[in-house]
Coordinates of C-alpha atoms and ligand atoms in Angstrom, one line a residue:
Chain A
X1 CA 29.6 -15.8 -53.8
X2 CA 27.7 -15.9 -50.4
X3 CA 28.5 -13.4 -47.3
X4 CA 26.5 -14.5 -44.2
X5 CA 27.1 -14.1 -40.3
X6 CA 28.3 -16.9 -37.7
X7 CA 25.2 -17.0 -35.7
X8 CA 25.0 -16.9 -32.1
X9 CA 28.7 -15.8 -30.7
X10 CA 28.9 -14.9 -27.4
X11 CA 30.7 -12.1 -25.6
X12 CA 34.3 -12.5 -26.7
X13 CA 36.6 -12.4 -23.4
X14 CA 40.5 -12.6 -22.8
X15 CA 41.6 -15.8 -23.7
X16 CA 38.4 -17.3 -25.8
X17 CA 39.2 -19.4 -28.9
X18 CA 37.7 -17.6 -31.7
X19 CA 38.6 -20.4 -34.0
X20 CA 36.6 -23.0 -31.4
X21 CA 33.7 -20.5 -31.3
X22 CA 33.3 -20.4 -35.1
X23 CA 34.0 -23.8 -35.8
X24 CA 31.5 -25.1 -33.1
X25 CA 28.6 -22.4 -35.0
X26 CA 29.6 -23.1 -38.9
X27 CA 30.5 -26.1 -41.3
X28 CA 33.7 -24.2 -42.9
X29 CA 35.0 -25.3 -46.1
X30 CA 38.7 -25.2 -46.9
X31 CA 37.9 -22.1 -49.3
X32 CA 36.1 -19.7 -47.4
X33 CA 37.6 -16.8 -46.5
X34 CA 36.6 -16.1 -42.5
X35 CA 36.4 -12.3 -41.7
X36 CA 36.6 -11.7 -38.2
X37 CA 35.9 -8.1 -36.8
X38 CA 39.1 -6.8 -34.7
X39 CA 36.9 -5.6 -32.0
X40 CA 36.5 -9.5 -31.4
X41 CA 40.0 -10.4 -31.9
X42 CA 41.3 -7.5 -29.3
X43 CA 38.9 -8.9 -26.9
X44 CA 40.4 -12.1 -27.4
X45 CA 43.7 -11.4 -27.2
X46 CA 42.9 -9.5 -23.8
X47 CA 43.4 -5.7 -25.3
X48 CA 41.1 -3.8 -22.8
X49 CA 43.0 -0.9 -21.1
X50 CA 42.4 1.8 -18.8
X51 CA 43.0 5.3 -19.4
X52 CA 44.7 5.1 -15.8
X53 CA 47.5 2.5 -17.7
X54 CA 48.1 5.4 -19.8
X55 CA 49.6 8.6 -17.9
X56 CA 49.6 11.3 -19.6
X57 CA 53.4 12.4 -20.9
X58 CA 53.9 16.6 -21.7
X59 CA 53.7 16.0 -25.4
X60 CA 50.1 13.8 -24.5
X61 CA 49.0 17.0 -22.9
X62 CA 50.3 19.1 -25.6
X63 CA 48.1 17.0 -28.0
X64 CA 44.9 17.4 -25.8
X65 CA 45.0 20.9 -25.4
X66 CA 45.6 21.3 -28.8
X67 CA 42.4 19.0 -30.3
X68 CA 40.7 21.2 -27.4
X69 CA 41.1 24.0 -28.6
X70 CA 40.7 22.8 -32.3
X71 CA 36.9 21.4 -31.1
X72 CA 36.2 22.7 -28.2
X73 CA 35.7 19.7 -26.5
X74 CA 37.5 18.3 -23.6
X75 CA 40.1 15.8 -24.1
X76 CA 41.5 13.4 -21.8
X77 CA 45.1 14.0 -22.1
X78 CA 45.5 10.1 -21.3
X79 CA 43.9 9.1 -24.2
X80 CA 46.1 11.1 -26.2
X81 CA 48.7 9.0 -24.7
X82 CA 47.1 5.8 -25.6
X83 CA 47.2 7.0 -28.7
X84 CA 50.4 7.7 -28.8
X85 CA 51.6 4.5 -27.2
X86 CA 49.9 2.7 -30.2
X87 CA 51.3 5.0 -32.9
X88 CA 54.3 4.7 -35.1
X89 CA 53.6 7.9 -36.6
X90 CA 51.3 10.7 -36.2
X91 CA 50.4 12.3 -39.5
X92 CA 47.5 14.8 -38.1
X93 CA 47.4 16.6 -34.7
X94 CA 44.5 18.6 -35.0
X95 CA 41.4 18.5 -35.1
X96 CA 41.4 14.6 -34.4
X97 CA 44.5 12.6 -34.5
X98 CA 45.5 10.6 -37.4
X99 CA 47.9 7.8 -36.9
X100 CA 50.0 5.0 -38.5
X101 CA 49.6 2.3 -35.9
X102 CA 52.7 0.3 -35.4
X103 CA 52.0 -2.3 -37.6
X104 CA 51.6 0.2 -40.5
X105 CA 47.6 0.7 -40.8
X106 CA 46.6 4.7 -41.3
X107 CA 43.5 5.6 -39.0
X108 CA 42.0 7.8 -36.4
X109 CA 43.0 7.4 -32.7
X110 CA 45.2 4.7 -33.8
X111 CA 41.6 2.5 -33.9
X112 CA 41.5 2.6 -30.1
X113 CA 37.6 1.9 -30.5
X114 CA 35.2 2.8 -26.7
X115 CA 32.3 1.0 -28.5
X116 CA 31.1 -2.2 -27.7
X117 CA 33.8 -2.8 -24.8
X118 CA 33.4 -4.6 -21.7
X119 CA 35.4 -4.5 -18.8
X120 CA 37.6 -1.8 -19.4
X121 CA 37.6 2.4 -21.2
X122 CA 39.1 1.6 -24.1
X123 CA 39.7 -1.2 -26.5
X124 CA 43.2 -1.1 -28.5
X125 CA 43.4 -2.6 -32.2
X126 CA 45.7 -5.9 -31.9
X127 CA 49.6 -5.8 -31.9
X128 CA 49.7 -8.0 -35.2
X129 CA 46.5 -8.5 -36.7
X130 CA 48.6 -10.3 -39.7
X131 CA 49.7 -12.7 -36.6
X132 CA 46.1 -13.2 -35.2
X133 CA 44.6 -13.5 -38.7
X134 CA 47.2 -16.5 -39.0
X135 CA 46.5 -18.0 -35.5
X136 CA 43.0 -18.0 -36.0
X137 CA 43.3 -19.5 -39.4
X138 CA 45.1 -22.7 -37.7
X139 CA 42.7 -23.2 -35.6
X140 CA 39.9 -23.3 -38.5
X141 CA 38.7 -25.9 -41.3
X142 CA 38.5 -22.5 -43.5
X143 CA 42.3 -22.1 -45.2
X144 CA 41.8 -17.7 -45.3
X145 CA 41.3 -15.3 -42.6
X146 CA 40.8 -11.8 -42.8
X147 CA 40.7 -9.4 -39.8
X148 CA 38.7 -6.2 -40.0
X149 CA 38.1 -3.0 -39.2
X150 CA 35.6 0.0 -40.0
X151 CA 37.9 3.4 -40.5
X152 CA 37.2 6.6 -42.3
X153 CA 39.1 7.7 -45.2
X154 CA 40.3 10.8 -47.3
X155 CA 37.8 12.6 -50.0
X156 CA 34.3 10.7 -49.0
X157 CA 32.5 11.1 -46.4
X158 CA 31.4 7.8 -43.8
X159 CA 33.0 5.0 -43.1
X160 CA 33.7 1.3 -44.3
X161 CA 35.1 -2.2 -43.5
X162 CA 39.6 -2.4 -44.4
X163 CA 41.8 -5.3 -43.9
X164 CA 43.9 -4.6 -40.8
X165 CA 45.5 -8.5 -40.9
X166 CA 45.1 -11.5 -43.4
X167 CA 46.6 -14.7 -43.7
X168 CA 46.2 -17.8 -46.3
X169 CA 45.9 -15.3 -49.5
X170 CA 47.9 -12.0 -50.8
X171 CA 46.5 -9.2 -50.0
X172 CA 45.9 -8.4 -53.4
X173 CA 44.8 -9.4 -57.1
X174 CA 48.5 -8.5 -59.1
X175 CA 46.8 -8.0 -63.1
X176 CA 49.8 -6.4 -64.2
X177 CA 50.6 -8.5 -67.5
X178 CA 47.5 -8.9 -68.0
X179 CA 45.0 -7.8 -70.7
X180 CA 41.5 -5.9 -71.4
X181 CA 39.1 -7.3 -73.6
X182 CA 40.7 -5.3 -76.5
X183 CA 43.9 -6.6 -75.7
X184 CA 45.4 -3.7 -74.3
X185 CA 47.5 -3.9 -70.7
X186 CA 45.2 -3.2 -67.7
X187 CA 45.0 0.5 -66.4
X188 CA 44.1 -1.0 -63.2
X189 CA 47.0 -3.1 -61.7
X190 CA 46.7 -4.3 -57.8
X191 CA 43.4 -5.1 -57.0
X192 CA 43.6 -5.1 -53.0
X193 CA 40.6 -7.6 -52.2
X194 CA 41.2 -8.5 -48.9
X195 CA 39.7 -4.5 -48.7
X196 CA 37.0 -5.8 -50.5
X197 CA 36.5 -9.0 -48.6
X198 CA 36.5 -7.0 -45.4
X199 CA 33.8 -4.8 -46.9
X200 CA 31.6 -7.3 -48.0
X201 CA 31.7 -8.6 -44.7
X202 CA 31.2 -5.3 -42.8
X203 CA 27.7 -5.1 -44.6
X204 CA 26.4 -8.1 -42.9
X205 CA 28.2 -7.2 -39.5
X206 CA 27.1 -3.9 -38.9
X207 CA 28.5 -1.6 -36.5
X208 CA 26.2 -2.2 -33.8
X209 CA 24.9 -4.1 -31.0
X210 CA 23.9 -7.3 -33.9
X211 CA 26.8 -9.4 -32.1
X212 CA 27.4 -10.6 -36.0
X213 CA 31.7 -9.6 -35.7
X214 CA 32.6 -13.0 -37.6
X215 CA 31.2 -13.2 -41.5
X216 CA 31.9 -15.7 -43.7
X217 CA 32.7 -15.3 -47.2
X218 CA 31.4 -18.3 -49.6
X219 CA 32.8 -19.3 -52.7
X220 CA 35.5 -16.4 -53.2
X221 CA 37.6 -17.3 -56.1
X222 CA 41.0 -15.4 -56.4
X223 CA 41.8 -16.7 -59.4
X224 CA 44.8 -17.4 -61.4
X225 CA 46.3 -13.8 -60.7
X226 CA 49.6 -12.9 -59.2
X227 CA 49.3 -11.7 -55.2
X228 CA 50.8 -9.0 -53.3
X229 CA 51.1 -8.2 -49.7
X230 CA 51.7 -4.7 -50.1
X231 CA 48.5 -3.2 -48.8
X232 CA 50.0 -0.4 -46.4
X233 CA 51.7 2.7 -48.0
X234 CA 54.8 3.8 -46.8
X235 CA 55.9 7.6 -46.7
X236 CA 58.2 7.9 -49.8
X237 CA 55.1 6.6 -52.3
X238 CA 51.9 8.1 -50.4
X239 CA 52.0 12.1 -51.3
X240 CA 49.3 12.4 -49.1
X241 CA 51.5 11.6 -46.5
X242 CA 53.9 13.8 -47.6
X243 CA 51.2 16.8 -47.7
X244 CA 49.9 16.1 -44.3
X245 CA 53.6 15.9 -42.4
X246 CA 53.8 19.2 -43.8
X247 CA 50.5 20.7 -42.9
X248 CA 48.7 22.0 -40.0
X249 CA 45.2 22.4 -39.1
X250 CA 44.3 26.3 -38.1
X251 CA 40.8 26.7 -36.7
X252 CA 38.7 29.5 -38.2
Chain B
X1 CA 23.4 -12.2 -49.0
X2 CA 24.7 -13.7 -52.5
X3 CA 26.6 -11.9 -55.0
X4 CA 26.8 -13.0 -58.6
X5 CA 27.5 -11.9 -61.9
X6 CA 24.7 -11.2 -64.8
X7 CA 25.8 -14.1 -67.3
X8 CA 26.4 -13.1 -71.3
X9 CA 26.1 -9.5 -71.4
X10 CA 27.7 -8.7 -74.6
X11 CA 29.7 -5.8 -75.8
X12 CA 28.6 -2.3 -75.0
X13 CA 27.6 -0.2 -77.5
X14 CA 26.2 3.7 -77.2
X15 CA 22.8 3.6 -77.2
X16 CA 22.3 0.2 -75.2
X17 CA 19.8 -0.3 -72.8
X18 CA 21.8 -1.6 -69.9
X19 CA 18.9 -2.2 -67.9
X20 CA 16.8 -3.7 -71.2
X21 CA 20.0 -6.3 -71.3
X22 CA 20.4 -7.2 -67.8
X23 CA 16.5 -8.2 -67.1
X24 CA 16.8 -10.6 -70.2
X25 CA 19.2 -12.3 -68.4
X26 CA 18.3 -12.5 -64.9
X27 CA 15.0 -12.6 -62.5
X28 CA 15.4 -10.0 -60.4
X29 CA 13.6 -9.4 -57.1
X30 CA 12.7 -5.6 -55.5
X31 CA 15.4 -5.9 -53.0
X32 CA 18.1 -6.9 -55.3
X33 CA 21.1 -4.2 -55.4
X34 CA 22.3 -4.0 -59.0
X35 CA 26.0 -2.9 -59.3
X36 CA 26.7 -1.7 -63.0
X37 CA 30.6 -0.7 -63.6
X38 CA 30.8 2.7 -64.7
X39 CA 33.0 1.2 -68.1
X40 CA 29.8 -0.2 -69.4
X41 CA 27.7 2.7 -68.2
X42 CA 30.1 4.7 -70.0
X43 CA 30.0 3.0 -73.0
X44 CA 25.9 3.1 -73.3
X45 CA 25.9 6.9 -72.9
X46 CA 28.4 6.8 -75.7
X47 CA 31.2 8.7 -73.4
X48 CA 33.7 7.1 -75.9
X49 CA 36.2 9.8 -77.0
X50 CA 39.3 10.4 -79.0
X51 CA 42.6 12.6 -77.6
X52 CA 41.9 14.3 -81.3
X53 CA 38.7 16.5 -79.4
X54 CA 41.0 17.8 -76.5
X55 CA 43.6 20.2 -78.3
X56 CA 45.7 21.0 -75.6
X57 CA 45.6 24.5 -73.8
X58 CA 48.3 26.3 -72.7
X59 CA 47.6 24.7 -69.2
X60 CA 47.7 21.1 -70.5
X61 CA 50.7 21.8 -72.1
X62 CA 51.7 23.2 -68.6
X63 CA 50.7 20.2 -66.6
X64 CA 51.7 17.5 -69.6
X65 CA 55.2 19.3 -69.4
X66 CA 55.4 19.0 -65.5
X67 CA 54.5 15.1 -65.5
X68 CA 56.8 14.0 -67.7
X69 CA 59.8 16.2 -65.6
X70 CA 58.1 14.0 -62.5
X71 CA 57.9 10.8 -63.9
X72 CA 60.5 10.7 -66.7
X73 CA 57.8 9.4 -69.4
X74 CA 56.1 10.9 -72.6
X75 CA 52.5 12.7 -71.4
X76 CA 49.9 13.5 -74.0
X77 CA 49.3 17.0 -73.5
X78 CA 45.8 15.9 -75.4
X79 CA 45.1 13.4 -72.0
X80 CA 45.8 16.7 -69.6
X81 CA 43.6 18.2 -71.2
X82 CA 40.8 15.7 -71.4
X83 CA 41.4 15.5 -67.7
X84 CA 41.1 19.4 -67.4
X85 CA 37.5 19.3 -68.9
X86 CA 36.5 16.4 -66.8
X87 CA 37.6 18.1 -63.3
X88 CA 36.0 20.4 -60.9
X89 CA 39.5 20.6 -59.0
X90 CA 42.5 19.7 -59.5
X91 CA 44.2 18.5 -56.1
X92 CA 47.8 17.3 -57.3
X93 CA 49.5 18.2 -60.4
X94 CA 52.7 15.5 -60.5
X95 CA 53.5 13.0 -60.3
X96 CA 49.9 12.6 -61.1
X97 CA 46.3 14.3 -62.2
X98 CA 44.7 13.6 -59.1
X99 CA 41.3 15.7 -59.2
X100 CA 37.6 15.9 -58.6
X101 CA 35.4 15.1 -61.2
X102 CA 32.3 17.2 -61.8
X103 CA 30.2 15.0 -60.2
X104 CA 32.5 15.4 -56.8
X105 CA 34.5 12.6 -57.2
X106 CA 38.1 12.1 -56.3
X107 CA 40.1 10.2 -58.3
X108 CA 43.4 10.5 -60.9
X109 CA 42.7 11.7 -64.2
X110 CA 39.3 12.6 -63.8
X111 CA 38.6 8.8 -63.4
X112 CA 39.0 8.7 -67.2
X113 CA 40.0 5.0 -68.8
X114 CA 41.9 3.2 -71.5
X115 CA 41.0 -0.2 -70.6
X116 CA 37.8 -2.2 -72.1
X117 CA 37.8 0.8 -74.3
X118 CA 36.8 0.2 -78.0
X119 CA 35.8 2.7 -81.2
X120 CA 38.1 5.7 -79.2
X121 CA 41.4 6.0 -77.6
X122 CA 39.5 7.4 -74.3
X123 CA 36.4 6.4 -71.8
X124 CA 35.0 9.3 -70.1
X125 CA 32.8 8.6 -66.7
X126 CA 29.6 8.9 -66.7
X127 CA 28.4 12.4 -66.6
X128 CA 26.1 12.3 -63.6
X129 CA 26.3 8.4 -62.6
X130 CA 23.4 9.0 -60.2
X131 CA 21.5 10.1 -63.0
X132 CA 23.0 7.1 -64.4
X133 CA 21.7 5.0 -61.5
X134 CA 18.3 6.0 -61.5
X135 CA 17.9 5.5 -65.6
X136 CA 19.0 2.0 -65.3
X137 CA 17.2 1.5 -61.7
X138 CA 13.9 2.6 -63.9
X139 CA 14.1 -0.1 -66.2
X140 CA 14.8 -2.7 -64.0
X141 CA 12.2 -5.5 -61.7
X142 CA 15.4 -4.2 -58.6
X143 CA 14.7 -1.6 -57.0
X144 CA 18.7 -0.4 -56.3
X145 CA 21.3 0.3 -58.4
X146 CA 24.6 1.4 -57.4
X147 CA 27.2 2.6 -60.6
X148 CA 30.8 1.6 -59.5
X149 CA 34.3 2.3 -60.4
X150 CA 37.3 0.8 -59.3
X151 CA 40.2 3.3 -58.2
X152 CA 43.1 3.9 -55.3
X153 CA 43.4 5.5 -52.6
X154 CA 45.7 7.1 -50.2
X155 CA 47.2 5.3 -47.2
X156 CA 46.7 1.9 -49.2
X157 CA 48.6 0.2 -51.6
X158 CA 46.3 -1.0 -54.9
X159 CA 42.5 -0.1 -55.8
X160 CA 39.1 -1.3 -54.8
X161 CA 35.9 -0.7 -55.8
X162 CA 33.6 2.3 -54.6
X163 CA 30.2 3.8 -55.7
X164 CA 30.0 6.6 -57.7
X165 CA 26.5 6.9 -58.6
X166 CA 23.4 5.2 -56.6
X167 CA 19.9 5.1 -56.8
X168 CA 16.8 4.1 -54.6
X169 CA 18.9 3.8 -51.6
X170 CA 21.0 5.9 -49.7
X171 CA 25.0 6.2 -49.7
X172 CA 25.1 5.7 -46.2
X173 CA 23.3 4.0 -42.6
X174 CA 23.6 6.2 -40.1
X175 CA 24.0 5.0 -36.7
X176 CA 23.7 8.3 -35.3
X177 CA 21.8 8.1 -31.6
X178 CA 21.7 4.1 -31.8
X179 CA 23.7 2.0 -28.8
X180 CA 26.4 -0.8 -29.0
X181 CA 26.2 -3.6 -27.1
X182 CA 26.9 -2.2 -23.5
X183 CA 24.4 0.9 -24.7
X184 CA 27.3 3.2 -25.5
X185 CA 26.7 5.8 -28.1
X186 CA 28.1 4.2 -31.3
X187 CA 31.6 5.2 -32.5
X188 CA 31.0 4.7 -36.1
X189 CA 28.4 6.7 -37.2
X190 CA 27.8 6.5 -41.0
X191 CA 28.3 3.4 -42.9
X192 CA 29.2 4.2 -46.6
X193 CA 27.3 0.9 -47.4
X194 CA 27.2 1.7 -51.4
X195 CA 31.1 1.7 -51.3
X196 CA 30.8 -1.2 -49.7
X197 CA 28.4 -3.2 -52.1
X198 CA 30.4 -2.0 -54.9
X199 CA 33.6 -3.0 -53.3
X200 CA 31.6 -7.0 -52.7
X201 CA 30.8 -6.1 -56.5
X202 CA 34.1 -5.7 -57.5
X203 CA 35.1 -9.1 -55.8
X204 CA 33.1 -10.6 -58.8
X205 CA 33.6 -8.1 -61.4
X206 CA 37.3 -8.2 -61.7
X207 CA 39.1 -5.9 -63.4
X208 CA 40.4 -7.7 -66.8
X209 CA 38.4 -9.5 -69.8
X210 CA 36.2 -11.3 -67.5
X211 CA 33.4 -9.5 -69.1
X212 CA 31.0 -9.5 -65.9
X213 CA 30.1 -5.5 -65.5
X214 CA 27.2 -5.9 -63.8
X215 CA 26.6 -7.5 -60.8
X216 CA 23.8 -8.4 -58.4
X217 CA 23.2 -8.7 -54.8
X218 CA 20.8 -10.4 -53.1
X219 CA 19.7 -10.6 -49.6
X220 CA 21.5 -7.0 -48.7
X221 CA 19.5 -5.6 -45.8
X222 CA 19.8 -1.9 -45.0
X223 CA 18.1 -2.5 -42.0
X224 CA 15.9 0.3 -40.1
X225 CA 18.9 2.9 -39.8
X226 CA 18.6 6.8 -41.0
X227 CA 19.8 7.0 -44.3
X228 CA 22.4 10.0 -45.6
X229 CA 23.4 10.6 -49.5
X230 CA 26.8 12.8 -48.5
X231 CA 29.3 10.6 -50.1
X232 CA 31.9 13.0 -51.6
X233 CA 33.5 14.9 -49.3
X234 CA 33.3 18.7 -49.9
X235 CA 36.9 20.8 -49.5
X236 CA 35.8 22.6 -46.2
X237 CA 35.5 19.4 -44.5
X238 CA 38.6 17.4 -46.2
X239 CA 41.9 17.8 -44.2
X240 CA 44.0 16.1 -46.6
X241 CA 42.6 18.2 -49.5
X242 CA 42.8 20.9 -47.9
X243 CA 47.2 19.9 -47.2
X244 CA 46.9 18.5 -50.9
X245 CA 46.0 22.3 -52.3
X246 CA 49.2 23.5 -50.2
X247 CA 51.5 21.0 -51.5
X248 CA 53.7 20.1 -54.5
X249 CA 55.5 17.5 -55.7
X250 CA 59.2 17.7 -55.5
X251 CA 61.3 15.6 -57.3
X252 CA 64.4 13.5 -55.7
Ligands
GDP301 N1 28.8 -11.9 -30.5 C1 29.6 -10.8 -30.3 N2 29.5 -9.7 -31.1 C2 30.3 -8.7 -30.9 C3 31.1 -8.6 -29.8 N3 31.8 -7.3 -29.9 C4 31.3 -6.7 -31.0 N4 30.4 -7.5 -31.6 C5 29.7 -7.3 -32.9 O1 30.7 -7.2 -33.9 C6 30.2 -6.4 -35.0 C7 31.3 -5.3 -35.3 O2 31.5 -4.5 -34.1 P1 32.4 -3.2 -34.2 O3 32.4 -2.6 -32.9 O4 31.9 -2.4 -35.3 O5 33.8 -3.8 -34.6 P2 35.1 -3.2 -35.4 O6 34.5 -2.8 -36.8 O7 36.1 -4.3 -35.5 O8 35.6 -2.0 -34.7 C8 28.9 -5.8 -34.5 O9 27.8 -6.6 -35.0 C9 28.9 -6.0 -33.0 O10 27.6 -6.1 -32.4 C10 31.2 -9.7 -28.9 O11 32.0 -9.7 -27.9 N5 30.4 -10.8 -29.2
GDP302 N1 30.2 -8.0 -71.2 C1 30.9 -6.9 -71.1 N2 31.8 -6.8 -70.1 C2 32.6 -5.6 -70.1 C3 32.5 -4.6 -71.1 N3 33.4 -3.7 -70.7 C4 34.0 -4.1 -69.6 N4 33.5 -5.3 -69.2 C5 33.9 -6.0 -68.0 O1 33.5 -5.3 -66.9 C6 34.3 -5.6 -65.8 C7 34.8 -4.3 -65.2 O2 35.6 -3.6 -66.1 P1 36.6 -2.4 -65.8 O3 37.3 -1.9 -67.0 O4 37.4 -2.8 -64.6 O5 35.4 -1.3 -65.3 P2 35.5 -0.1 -64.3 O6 35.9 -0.7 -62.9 O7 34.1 0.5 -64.3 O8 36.5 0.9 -64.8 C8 35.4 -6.6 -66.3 O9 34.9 -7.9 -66.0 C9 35.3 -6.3 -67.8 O10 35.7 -7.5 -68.5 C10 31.5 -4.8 -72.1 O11 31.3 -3.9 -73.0 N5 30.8 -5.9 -72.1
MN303 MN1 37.1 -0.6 -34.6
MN304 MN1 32.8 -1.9 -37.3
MN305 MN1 37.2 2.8 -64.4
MN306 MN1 37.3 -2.1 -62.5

């Protein structure tokens, strides 16, 4: 398997092609699998915003008192508002916000990123990553897109690259059925390698100013498996869900 | 950067010399990263076990007693108990044993398997898989080597593989103090890249009789970045663990 960059993209702006900006840079063969950082996908799709589109609502400045007073930094009660605006459902209020964006991905500030944007304060994941991952795969020699972000997780410390959209594969490796080498059924059952994919890409693309947000995955075999789509939780099976709802955080 | 599987490795036995094995079978350069999967890791430092050497406590009767009230099917009180001497912490107690190894890793039943298992009904982790790491890193031409397991997560449906032992790299790039593109102070700050390598090792390893534990990449740059080695989260800093401790399972 081989995981290298697109060389030489330019700044993504509203309305570029990413598909015509890869293809021009990269012979793609039908089976690679084309992982393509959101942060490049939200520019495309013209996801820039100002705070000043975002005024703040009581339960905004309820939010950003709160994470003040739970960091003692300031907060812009508009970004809470952002936040909320991109949120299905909150699961942490304090001491950062932790949301389920509305198309069902757990993360901080909804993944409203301020990093590498141009042209605007803020940069919002896109509406239906699944969607772009699928619009960019039509516009590509390569049969599988993934779309990517880096978020932070539960129980370990530092981040890494998920799958936020994916089209032309299942989500996941199904083994159940299947057998160990002592003939046993597996222990592990739903492999979920469009996670994987998206961090074997995020190694090569960094999370800085490399301009490397498209990585192409070489010679990825899923194999004669069953697939799943099922990559997001919902409430009634994640108990960490559950626990959080009824949680809160009180400062020291 | 390639990844690829060591060819022929045969079946593990305790008292193996993983590393003795894998440089008989390929060249290795310095800058190779070595992923070895903590089953075959396991079975060299002969962490085979039966459910015989684990008569249950009062406490694993306890626990065995409330899983099968969660989930309606037979628990070993044996297996609670196994998973009792394996754990630092125990975070939920149905409808799973969701705990922290001793090593500080979070995981159900103490990460424990029964698949690829042979000569014992049980396959403890390694010990100290950094230890692990560093033995096997000794004997090799590569200079990294990263000891993986594959396991879920909340907020995601299925598993993926992460790093729970590493050696002669760190756990993490820290992007503290560097810029993005339009010289903002990066959002992401620290790049779990083991999980990540061991996630792009998992992509190759699979999960069934494939019989590839141990795979190499190539070409993986950590780049000129601060390094950090915090990988498992400690309580005070873990939210969720923190709701977790608070919170029990109730059933429907
Ligand atoms: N060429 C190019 N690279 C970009 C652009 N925006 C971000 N990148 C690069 O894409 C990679 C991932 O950026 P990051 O902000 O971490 O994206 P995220 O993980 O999707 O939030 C980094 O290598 C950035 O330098 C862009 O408009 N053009
Ligand atoms: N050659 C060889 N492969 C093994 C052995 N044990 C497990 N494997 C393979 O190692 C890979 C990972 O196995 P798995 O049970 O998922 O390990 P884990 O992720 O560390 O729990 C699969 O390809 C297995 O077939 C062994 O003793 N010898
Ligand atoms: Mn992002
Ligand atoms: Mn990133
Ligand atoms: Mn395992
Ligand atoms: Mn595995």
């Amino acid at each position: 398997m081989k995981v290298f960059a697109v060389p030489d993209l330019p700044e993504i702006s509203p309305g570029d092609s990413l598909a015509t900006l890869v293809a021009e840079r990269v012979d793609l063969r039908p089976d690679d699998v084309v992982c393509v950082a959101s942060t490049v996908v939200s520019k495309a799709e013209d996801r820039i915003a100002d705070l000043s589109a975002f005024p703040a609502s009581p339960r905004a400045r309820e939010l950003a008192a709160g994470l003040e007073r739970a960091t003692g930094d300031e907060k812009d009660p508009r970004f809470a508002q952002a936040v909320l605006a991109e949120s299905a459902d909150l699961l942490m209020e304090a001491p950062f916000l932790l949301t389920e964006t509305r198309f069902g991905h757990v993360t901080v500030n909804a993944g409203i990123d301020r990093s590498n944007v141009r042209g605007g304060d803020l940069l919002l994941l896109p509406e239906d990553p699944t969607e772009s991952a699928a619009r960019i795969e039509a516009g590509l020699d390569a049969d599988r897109v993934v779309v990517t972000d880096t978020c932070g997780r539960p129980f370990r410390h530092g981040q890494r690259g998920v799958a936020i959209g994916w089209a032309g594969m299942p989500a996941a490796r199904d083994w159940r059925g299947e057998r160990d080498r002592e003939g046993r059924e597996l222990g592990v059952t739903v492999q979920a390698v469009v996670d994987e994919l998206a961090a074997a890409a995020n190694l090569v693309a960094g999370e800085g100013a490399g301009g490397t947000p498209v990585v192409v995955v070489r010679d990825f075999e899923f194999g004669d498996h069953g697939g799943s789509d099922a990559l997001f939780r919902d409430v009634e099976g994640d108990f960490v869900r559950q626990a959080l709802h009824e949680w809160s955080f009180e400062a020291e």
